[in-house]
């Protein structure tokens, strides 16, 4: 099984697939977030390998926490790799984890391909298990959620938002926190 790759991106498709050159071998990887990735960039990805009768498929994640969360989602009946990847493309892992722990069906149902019935099933199956698989705390300060929502409304994707929130220390005041995140994104 492949668990981690480091290499240079040689191809990037709009479908969220990329090809990573690792020592002259190109690995095709479906990624949760390709918004901050460019052809020629050096990338490190944690990999979930799925072996099927007709293919070996690699799913790549910027953090091990995202990969573990993806694997946890796959354990839910009715949730396959496409749906689990769509979940991570729609919102940050911490936000989705919080929605599941909080039993917020409407929030989970915002994921493309997931209706109320599947959202209920995800919550039923995973509620209480999220804290066990998380290497980061589930609760997030409300100012962080507010900054995430503001950045999302400005058109930033989940990967960019996650990078901004991890890349800066957010001040207590919400407007200052948003300003710090925007300055970080502007420097990239």
PDB file of C-alpha atoms in Angstrom:
ATOM      1  CA  UNK A   1       0.000   0.000   0.000  1.00  0.00           C
ATOM      2  CA  UNK A   2       1.107   3.534  -0.717  1.00  0.00           C
ATOM      3  CA  UNK A   3       0.721   5.766   2.344  1.00  0.00           C
ATOM      4  CA  UNK A   4       2.595   8.954   1.444  1.00  0.00           C
ATOM      5  CA  UNK A   5       4.081  10.607  -1.649  1.00  0.00           C
ATOM      6  CA  UNK A   6       6.419  13.527  -2.194  1.00  0.00           C
ATOM      7  CA  UNK A   7       7.132  14.788  -5.674  1.00  0.00           C
ATOM      8  CA  UNK A   8       6.538  17.405  -8.336  1.00  0.00           C
ATOM      9  CA  UNK A   9       3.131  17.976  -9.930  1.00  0.00           C
ATOM     10  CA  UNK A  10       3.378  17.379 -13.675  1.00  0.00           C
ATOM     11  CA  UNK A  11      -0.332  17.456 -14.518  1.00  0.00           C
ATOM     12  CA  UNK A  12      -3.394  18.956 -12.878  1.00  0.00           C
ATOM     13  CA  UNK A  13      -6.948  18.311 -14.068  1.00  0.00           C
ATOM     14  CA  UNK A  14     -10.086  20.273 -13.254  1.00  0.00           C
ATOM     15  CA  UNK A  15     -11.642  17.061 -11.905  1.00  0.00           C
ATOM     16  CA  UNK A  16      -9.340  17.221  -8.873  1.00  0.00           C
ATOM     17  CA  UNK A  17      -6.888  14.649 -10.204  1.00  0.00           C
ATOM     18  CA  UNK A  18      -3.194  15.324 -10.497  1.00  0.00           C
ATOM     19  CA  UNK A  19      -0.119  13.414 -11.559  1.00  0.00           C
ATOM     20  CA  UNK A  20       2.841  13.524  -9.186  1.00  0.00           C
ATOM     21  CA  UNK A  21       6.326  12.678 -10.475  1.00  0.00           C
ATOM     22  CA  UNK A  22       8.131  10.695  -7.776  1.00  0.00           C
ATOM     23  CA  UNK A  23      11.582   9.591  -8.968  1.00  0.00           C
ATOM     24  CA  UNK A  24      10.478   9.399 -12.624  1.00  0.00           C
ATOM     25  CA  UNK A  25       7.255   7.510 -11.824  1.00  0.00           C
ATOM     26  CA  UNK A  26       3.970   9.372 -12.307  1.00  0.00           C
ATOM     27  CA  UNK A  27       1.270   8.637  -9.734  1.00  0.00           C
ATOM     28  CA  UNK A  28      -2.278   9.738 -10.551  1.00  0.00           C
ATOM     29  CA  UNK A  29      -3.914  10.985  -7.355  1.00  0.00           C
ATOM     30  CA  UNK A  30      -7.422  12.302  -6.667  1.00  0.00           C
ATOM     31  CA  UNK A  31      -7.090  15.114  -4.156  1.00  0.00           C
ATOM     32  CA  UNK A  32      -9.552  16.671  -1.758  1.00  0.00           C
ATOM     33  CA  UNK A  33      -8.316  20.175  -2.508  1.00  0.00           C
ATOM     34  CA  UNK A  34      -6.291  21.279  -5.509  1.00  0.00           C
ATOM     35  CA  UNK A  35      -6.949  25.011  -5.159  1.00  0.00           C
ATOM     36  CA  UNK A  36      -3.476  25.946  -3.971  1.00  0.00           C
ATOM     37  CA  UNK A  37      -1.657  23.448  -6.194  1.00  0.00           C
ATOM     38  CA  UNK A  38       0.082  24.377  -9.447  1.00  0.00           C
ATOM     39  CA  UNK A  39       1.942  22.394 -12.100  1.00  0.00           C
ATOM     40  CA  UNK A  40       5.610  22.326 -11.122  1.00  0.00           C
ATOM     41  CA  UNK A  41       4.929  22.626  -7.380  1.00  0.00           C
ATOM     42  CA  UNK A  42       6.586  20.226  -4.961  1.00  0.00           C
ATOM     43  CA  UNK A  43       3.865  18.451  -2.983  1.00  0.00           C
ATOM     44  CA  UNK A  44       3.627  16.029  -0.064  1.00  0.00           C
ATOM     45  CA  UNK A  45       0.438  13.980   0.165  1.00  0.00           C
ATOM     46  CA  UNK A  46      -0.843  11.426   2.639  1.00  0.00           C
ATOM     47  CA  UNK A  47      -2.384   8.673   0.522  1.00  0.00           C
ATOM     48  CA  UNK A  48      -5.393   6.424   0.939  1.00  0.00           C
ATOM     49  CA  UNK A  49      -4.997   3.500  -1.470  1.00  0.00           C
ATOM     50  CA  UNK A  50      -8.116   1.753  -2.701  1.00  0.00           C
ATOM     51  CA  UNK A  51      -7.680  -1.537  -4.532  1.00  0.00           C
ATOM     52  CA  UNK A  52     -10.586  -2.573  -6.745  1.00  0.00           C
ATOM     53  CA  UNK A  53     -10.936  -5.397  -9.228  1.00  0.00           C
ATOM     54  CA  UNK A  54     -10.462  -3.005 -12.149  1.00  0.00           C
ATOM     55  CA  UNK A  55      -8.127  -0.353 -10.724  1.00  0.00           C
ATOM     56  CA  UNK A  56      -5.892   0.867  -7.947  1.00  0.00           C
ATOM     57  CA  UNK A  57      -6.997   4.378  -6.976  1.00  0.00           C
ATOM     58  CA  UNK A  58      -4.964   6.829  -4.899  1.00  0.00           C
ATOM     59  CA  UNK A  59      -6.616   9.592  -2.873  1.00  0.00           C
ATOM     60  CA  UNK A  60      -4.317  12.342  -1.607  1.00  0.00           C
ATOM     61  CA  UNK A  61      -4.609  14.631   1.414  1.00  0.00           C
ATOM     62  CA  UNK A  62      -2.481  17.496   2.734  1.00  0.00           C
ATOM     63  CA  UNK A  63      -2.718  16.197   6.317  1.00  0.00           C
ATOM     64  CA  UNK A  64      -2.894  12.795   7.954  1.00  0.00           C
ATOM     65  CA  UNK A  65      -5.951  14.018   9.885  1.00  0.00           C
ATOM     66  CA  UNK A  66      -7.808  14.568   6.589  1.00  0.00           C
ATOM     67  CA  UNK A  67      -6.821  11.100   5.385  1.00  0.00           C
ATOM     68  CA  UNK A  68      -8.023   9.488   8.626  1.00  0.00           C
ATOM     69  CA  UNK A  69     -11.280  11.427   8.433  1.00  0.00           C
ATOM     70  CA  UNK A  70     -11.768  10.263   4.813  1.00  0.00           C
ATOM     71  CA  UNK A  71     -11.210   6.651   5.908  1.00  0.00           C
ATOM     72  CA  UNK A  72     -13.708   7.107   8.758  1.00  0.00           C
ATOM     73  CA  UNK A  73     -16.314   8.460   6.312  1.00  0.00           C
ATOM     74  CA  UNK A  74     -15.786   5.433   4.049  1.00  0.00           C
ATOM     75  CA  UNK A  75     -16.823   3.153   6.915  1.00  0.00           C
ATOM     76  CA  UNK A  76     -20.340   4.618   6.737  1.00  0.00           C
ATOM     77  CA  UNK A  77     -22.822   2.538   4.685  1.00  0.00           C
ATOM     78  CA  UNK A  78     -23.778   4.409   1.517  1.00  0.00           C
ATOM     79  CA  UNK A  79     -20.686   6.629   1.526  1.00  0.00           C
ATOM     80  CA  UNK A  80     -18.143   5.788  -1.146  1.00  0.00           C
ATOM     81  CA  UNK A  81     -14.891   7.474  -2.103  1.00  0.00           C
ATOM     82  CA  UNK A  82     -16.547  10.052  -4.384  1.00  0.00           C
ATOM     83  CA  UNK A  83     -18.948  11.185  -1.663  1.00  0.00           C
ATOM     84  CA  UNK A  84     -16.242  11.226   1.022  1.00  0.00           C
ATOM     85  CA  UNK A  85     -13.972  13.276  -1.257  1.00  0.00           C
ATOM     86  CA  UNK A  86     -16.861  15.655  -2.034  1.00  0.00           C
ATOM     87  CA  UNK A  87     -17.336  16.124   1.708  1.00  0.00           C
ATOM     88  CA  UNK A  88     -13.722  17.207   2.164  1.00  0.00           C
ATOM     89  CA  UNK A  89     -13.929  19.465  -0.899  1.00  0.00           C
ATOM     90  CA  UNK A  90     -17.052  21.168   0.461  1.00  0.00           C
ATOM     91  CA  UNK A  91     -15.903  22.152   3.948  1.00  0.00           C
ATOM     92  CA  UNK A  92     -12.879  21.878   6.230  1.00  0.00           C
ATOM     93  CA  UNK A  93     -12.528  18.642   8.189  1.00  0.00           C
ATOM     94  CA  UNK A  94     -12.949  20.373  11.557  1.00  0.00           C
ATOM     95  CA  UNK A  95     -16.207  21.987  10.429  1.00  0.00           C
ATOM     96  CA  UNK A  96     -17.644  18.692   9.162  1.00  0.00           C
ATOM     97  CA  UNK A  97     -16.461  16.875  12.287  1.00  0.00           C
ATOM     98  CA  UNK A  98     -18.212  19.506  14.430  1.00  0.00           C
ATOM     99  CA  UNK A  99     -21.425  19.205  12.392  1.00  0.00           C
ATOM    100  CA  UNK A 100     -21.421  15.422  12.828  1.00  0.00           C
ATOM    101  CA  UNK A 101     -20.728  15.625  16.567  1.00  0.00           C
ATOM    102  CA  UNK A 102     -23.396  18.314  16.919  1.00  0.00           C
ATOM    103  CA  UNK A 103     -25.966  16.273  14.972  1.00  0.00           C
ATOM    104  CA  UNK A 104     -26.442  19.081  12.412  1.00  0.00           C
ATOM    105  CA  UNK A 105     -28.206  17.213   9.585  1.00  0.00           C
ATOM    106  CA  UNK A 106     -28.709  20.341   7.449  1.00  0.00           C
ATOM    107  CA  UNK A 107     -25.001  21.196   7.593  1.00  0.00           C
ATOM    108  CA  UNK A 108     -23.912  17.670   6.630  1.00  0.00           C
ATOM    109  CA  UNK A 109     -26.537  17.589   3.844  1.00  0.00           C
ATOM    110  CA  UNK A 110     -24.811  20.578   2.157  1.00  0.00           C
ATOM    111  CA  UNK A 111     -22.317  18.089   0.745  1.00  0.00           C
ATOM    112  CA  UNK A 112     -23.067  17.358  -2.940  1.00  0.00           C
ATOM    113  CA  UNK A 113     -24.640  13.913  -3.317  1.00  0.00           C
ATOM    114  CA  UNK A 114     -25.750  13.697   0.309  1.00  0.00           C
ATOM    115  CA  UNK A 115     -29.387  14.135   1.193  1.00  0.00           C
ATOM    116  CA  UNK A 116     -31.054  14.239   4.579  1.00  0.00           C
ATOM    117  CA  UNK A 117     -31.291  10.436   4.790  1.00  0.00           C
ATOM    118  CA  UNK A 118     -27.577   9.877   4.155  1.00  0.00           C
ATOM    119  CA  UNK A 119     -26.668  12.821   6.407  1.00  0.00           C
ATOM    120  CA  UNK A 120     -28.667  11.186   9.210  1.00  0.00           C
ATOM    121  CA  UNK A 121     -26.893   7.881   8.578  1.00  0.00           C
ATOM    122  CA  UNK A 122     -23.462   9.559   8.688  1.00  0.00           C
ATOM    123  CA  UNK A 123     -24.335  11.267  11.973  1.00  0.00           C
ATOM    124  CA  UNK A 124     -25.779   8.063  13.438  1.00  0.00           C
ATOM    125  CA  UNK A 125     -22.730   5.996  12.453  1.00  0.00           C
ATOM    126  CA  UNK A 126     -19.991   8.500  13.278  1.00  0.00           C
ATOM    127  CA  UNK A 127     -21.260  10.584  16.171  1.00  0.00           C
ATOM    128  CA  UNK A 128     -18.992   9.911  19.127  1.00  0.00           C
ATOM    129  CA  UNK A 129     -16.291   8.417  16.900  1.00  0.00           C
ATOM    130  CA  UNK A 130     -15.050  11.756  15.602  1.00  0.00           C
ATOM    131  CA  UNK A 131     -13.152  12.671  18.767  1.00  0.00           C
ATOM    132  CA  UNK A 132     -11.492   9.246  18.739  1.00  0.00           C
ATOM    133  CA  UNK A 133     -10.043   9.710  15.239  1.00  0.00           C
ATOM    134  CA  UNK A 134      -9.189  13.373  15.553  1.00  0.00           C
ATOM    135  CA  UNK A 135      -5.654  14.492  16.208  1.00  0.00           C
ATOM    136  CA  UNK A 136      -7.007  18.020  16.656  1.00  0.00           C
ATOM    137  CA  UNK A 137      -9.747  19.173  19.010  1.00  0.00           C
ATOM    138  CA  UNK A 138     -13.301  19.153  17.642  1.00  0.00           C
ATOM    139  CA  UNK A 139     -14.589  22.450  19.022  1.00  0.00           C
ATOM    140  CA  UNK A 140     -13.490  25.558  17.171  1.00  0.00           C
ATOM    141  CA  UNK A 141     -13.736  29.103  18.396  1.00  0.00           C
ATOM    142  CA  UNK A 142     -16.679  30.936  16.863  1.00  0.00           C
ATOM    143  CA  UNK A 143     -14.378  33.604  15.413  1.00  0.00           C
ATOM    144  CA  UNK A 144     -12.587  30.866  13.431  1.00  0.00           C
ATOM    145  CA  UNK A 145     -15.923  29.627  12.060  1.00  0.00           C
ATOM    146  CA  UNK A 146     -16.894  33.215  11.252  1.00  0.00           C
ATOM    147  CA  UNK A 147     -13.614  33.800   9.425  1.00  0.00           C
ATOM    148  CA  UNK A 148     -14.070  30.511   7.519  1.00  0.00           C
ATOM    149  CA  UNK A 149     -17.572  31.555   6.473  1.00  0.00           C
ATOM    150  CA  UNK A 150     -16.400  35.036   5.435  1.00  0.00           C
ATOM    151  CA  UNK A 151     -13.555  33.616   3.332  1.00  0.00           C
ATOM    152  CA  UNK A 152     -15.910  31.076   1.747  1.00  0.00           C
ATOM    153  CA  UNK A 153     -18.350  33.868   0.823  1.00  0.00           C
ATOM    154  CA  UNK A 154     -15.440  35.745  -0.794  1.00  0.00           C
ATOM    155  CA  UNK A 155     -14.864  32.742  -3.062  1.00  0.00           C
ATOM    156  CA  UNK A 156     -11.954  31.025  -1.348  1.00  0.00           C
ATOM    157  CA  UNK A 157     -11.967  27.234  -1.388  1.00  0.00           C
ATOM    158  CA  UNK A 158     -11.683  24.848   1.546  1.00  0.00           C
ATOM    159  CA  UNK A 159      -7.964  24.217   0.962  1.00  0.00           C
ATOM    160  CA  UNK A 160      -7.091  27.903   0.821  1.00  0.00           C
ATOM    161  CA  UNK A 161      -9.164  28.580   3.938  1.00  0.00           C
ATOM    162  CA  UNK A 162      -7.492  25.720   5.812  1.00  0.00           C
ATOM    163  CA  UNK A 163      -4.034  26.969   4.752  1.00  0.00           C
ATOM    164  CA  UNK A 164      -4.850  30.525   5.884  1.00  0.00           C
ATOM    165  CA  UNK A 165      -6.180  29.414   9.268  1.00  0.00           C
ATOM    166  CA  UNK A 166      -3.166  27.186   9.863  1.00  0.00           C
ATOM    167  CA  UNK A 167      -0.715  29.778   8.512  1.00  0.00           C
ATOM    168  CA  UNK A 168      -1.515  32.674  10.848  1.00  0.00           C
ATOM    169  CA  UNK A 169      -2.242  33.281  14.502  1.00  0.00           C
ATOM    170  CA  UNK A 170      -5.719  34.766  14.545  1.00  0.00           C
ATOM    171  CA  UNK A 171      -6.330  37.782  16.779  1.00  0.00           C
ATOM    172  CA  UNK A 172      -9.319  37.688  19.156  1.00  0.00           C
ATOM    173  CA  UNK A 173     -11.257  40.383  17.287  1.00  0.00           C
ATOM    174  CA  UNK A 174     -13.134  38.909  14.304  1.00  0.00           C
ATOM    175  CA  UNK A 175     -12.376  41.727  11.832  1.00  0.00           C
ATOM    176  CA  UNK A 176      -8.666  41.598  12.719  1.00  0.00           C
ATOM    177  CA  UNK A 177      -8.716  37.804  12.321  1.00  0.00           C
ATOM    178  CA  UNK A 178     -10.295  38.110   8.862  1.00  0.00           C
ATOM    179  CA  UNK A 179      -7.765  40.793   7.898  1.00  0.00           C
ATOM    180  CA  UNK A 180      -4.865  38.536   9.010  1.00  0.00           C
ATOM    181  CA  UNK A 181      -6.226  35.602   6.982  1.00  0.00           C
ATOM    182  CA  UNK A 182      -6.718  37.790   3.882  1.00  0.00           C
ATOM    183  CA  UNK A 183      -3.187  39.190   4.196  1.00  0.00           C
ATOM    184  CA  UNK A 184      -1.826  35.650   4.420  1.00  0.00           C
ATOM    185  CA  UNK A 185      -3.762  34.608   1.302  1.00  0.00           C
ATOM    186  CA  UNK A 186      -2.614  37.756  -0.522  1.00  0.00           C
ATOM    187  CA  UNK A 187       1.056  36.891   0.071  1.00  0.00           C
ATOM    188  CA  UNK A 188       0.722  33.456  -1.512  1.00  0.00           C
TER     189      UNK A 188
END
